[in-house]
Amino acid sequence: MMYKVYDIVGEYAITPDGGQRLYDQIHPCLLSDETVELDFAGVKIFASPFVNFAFGQLLKDIPSEKLNQLLEFTSLNADGWDVINHVMTRAKRYYSDEKYRNAVDTVITDMAASF
């Protein structure tokens, strides 16, 4: 299945909502072992919140090796690659290291309670 990311989020791939919209479309395909091609033509700006929601949470239930086989990126600029690589490195650790995940969750919960 091929998705044009621009059609889903426009030229700014920056918000959690946009990332969640993309995730909701690609996640079922990936769970069914279907290859997903993401065309980023026209997308100019990337931010971690989008990438966390679009791709980071895929690692909850899809091993990174399988994800690397099923997910293809086209027309992705250097900034997009940098953000995706950075977020996915953190997400792999978060979902594979329970002690780290618990520590992160505790810090985030404590910070949220202080607002």
Short mmCIF file of C-alpha atoms in Angstrom, two decimals:
data_model
loop_
_atom_site.label_atom_id
_atom_site.label_comp_id
_atom_site.label_asym_id
_atom_site.label_seq_id
_atom_site.Cartn_x
_atom_site.Cartn_y
_atom_site.Cartn_z
CA MET A 1 0.00 0.00 0.00
CA MET A 2 1.29 3.47 -0.83
CA TYR A 3 0.41 6.62 1.09
CA LYS A 4 1.17 10.20 0.14
CA VAL A 5 2.02 11.80 3.47
CA TYR A 6 1.35 15.28 2.07
CA ASP A 7 -2.30 14.28 1.46
CA ILE A 8 -2.61 13.25 5.11
CA VAL A 9 -0.77 16.09 6.91
CA GLY A 10 0.22 18.71 4.35
CA GLU A 11 3.69 20.22 4.13
CA TYR A 12 4.25 20.27 7.90
CA ALA A 13 4.73 16.86 9.53
CA ILE A 14 4.96 18.29 13.03
CA THR A 15 1.90 17.55 15.19
CA PRO A 16 0.98 14.50 17.26
CA ASP A 17 -2.48 14.55 15.63
CA GLY A 18 -0.98 14.31 12.15
CA GLY A 19 1.31 11.51 13.26
CA GLN A 20 -1.60 9.63 14.80
CA ARG A 21 -3.62 9.97 11.57
CA LEU A 22 -0.76 8.40 9.62
CA TYR A 23 -0.23 5.69 12.24
CA ASP A 24 -3.95 4.79 12.19
CA GLN A 25 -3.73 4.21 8.45
CA ILE A 26 -0.47 2.26 8.26
CA HIS A 27 -0.55 0.22 11.48
CA PRO A 28 -3.21 -2.31 10.35
CA CYS A 29 -1.35 -2.87 7.07
CA LEU A 30 1.94 -3.50 8.85
CA LEU A 31 0.28 -5.88 11.32
CA SER A 32 -0.96 -7.85 8.29
CA ASP A 33 2.61 -8.07 6.94
CA GLU A 34 1.74 -5.73 4.09
CA THR A 35 4.51 -3.52 2.73
CA VAL A 36 3.79 0.18 3.22
CA GLU A 37 5.41 2.84 1.07
CA LEU A 38 5.31 6.40 2.38
CA ASP A 39 5.82 9.12 -0.20
CA PHE A 40 6.97 12.34 1.46
CA ALA A 41 6.96 14.49 -1.69
CA GLY A 42 5.89 18.01 -0.76
CA VAL A 43 6.47 17.58 2.98
CA LYS A 44 8.95 20.25 4.01
CA ILE A 45 9.17 20.31 7.80
CA PHE A 46 9.41 17.46 10.31
CA ALA A 47 9.22 17.40 14.09
CA SER A 48 9.59 14.74 16.77
CA PRO A 49 5.95 14.83 17.97
CA PHE A 50 4.75 13.78 14.51
CA VAL A 51 7.38 11.06 14.16
CA ASN A 52 6.77 9.72 17.69
CA PHE A 53 3.10 9.23 16.98
CA ALA A 54 3.46 8.09 13.36
CA PHE A 55 6.35 5.66 13.76
CA GLY A 56 7.69 5.40 17.31
CA GLN A 57 4.62 3.68 18.68
CA LEU A 58 4.76 1.06 15.90
CA LEU A 59 7.51 -0.58 17.95
CA LYS A 60 4.96 -1.47 20.65
CA ASP A 61 3.89 -4.51 18.70
CA ILE A 62 6.09 -4.76 15.59
CA PRO A 63 9.75 -5.79 15.96
CA SER A 64 12.18 -3.27 14.47
CA GLU A 65 13.63 -5.82 12.03
CA LYS A 66 10.16 -6.55 10.63
CA LEU A 67 9.34 -2.84 10.50
CA ASN A 68 12.53 -2.21 8.51
CA GLN A 69 11.40 -4.83 5.98
CA LEU A 70 7.82 -3.59 5.61
CA LEU A 71 8.16 0.20 5.75
CA GLU A 72 9.58 2.09 2.76
CA PHE A 73 10.21 5.84 2.54
CA THR A 74 10.42 7.83 -0.69
CA SER A 75 11.08 11.52 -1.32
CA LEU A 76 12.16 12.02 2.29
CA ASN A 77 14.55 14.95 2.74
CA ALA A 78 17.64 14.88 4.99
CA ASP A 79 15.86 16.66 7.85
CA GLY A 80 13.10 14.06 7.78
CA TRP A 81 15.63 11.22 7.89
CA ASP A 82 17.43 12.85 10.82
CA VAL A 83 14.25 13.20 12.87
CA ILE A 84 13.05 9.67 12.07
CA ASN A 85 16.42 8.12 12.93
CA HIS A 86 16.64 10.03 16.21
CA VAL A 87 13.08 9.21 17.30
CA MET A 88 13.29 5.56 16.30
CA THR A 89 16.52 5.06 18.23
CA ARG A 90 14.81 6.38 21.37
CA ALA A 91 11.62 4.42 20.68
CA LYS A 92 13.54 1.15 20.28
CA ARG A 93 15.12 1.66 23.68
CA TYR A 94 11.80 2.71 25.24
CA TYR A 95 9.94 -0.39 24.06
CA SER A 96 12.79 -2.89 24.57
CA ASP A 97 14.06 -1.80 28.01
CA GLU A 98 11.38 -2.04 30.70
CA LYS A 99 13.52 -0.32 33.34
CA TYR A 100 14.16 2.63 31.02
CA ARG A 101 10.47 2.77 30.03
CA ASN A 102 9.38 2.86 33.67
CA ALA A 103 11.86 5.64 34.43
CA VAL A 104 10.69 7.73 31.48
CA ASP A 105 7.04 7.18 32.36
CA THR A 106 7.69 8.21 35.97
CA VAL A 107 9.45 11.42 34.96
CA ILE A 108 6.70 12.34 32.51
CA THR A 109 3.97 11.60 35.06
CA ASP A 110 5.75 13.68 37.70
CA MET A 111 6.25 16.59 35.28
CA ALA A 112 2.60 16.48 34.21
CA ALA A 113 1.45 16.53 37.83
CA SER A 114 3.48 19.67 38.48
CA PHE A 115 1.53 21.74 35.94
#
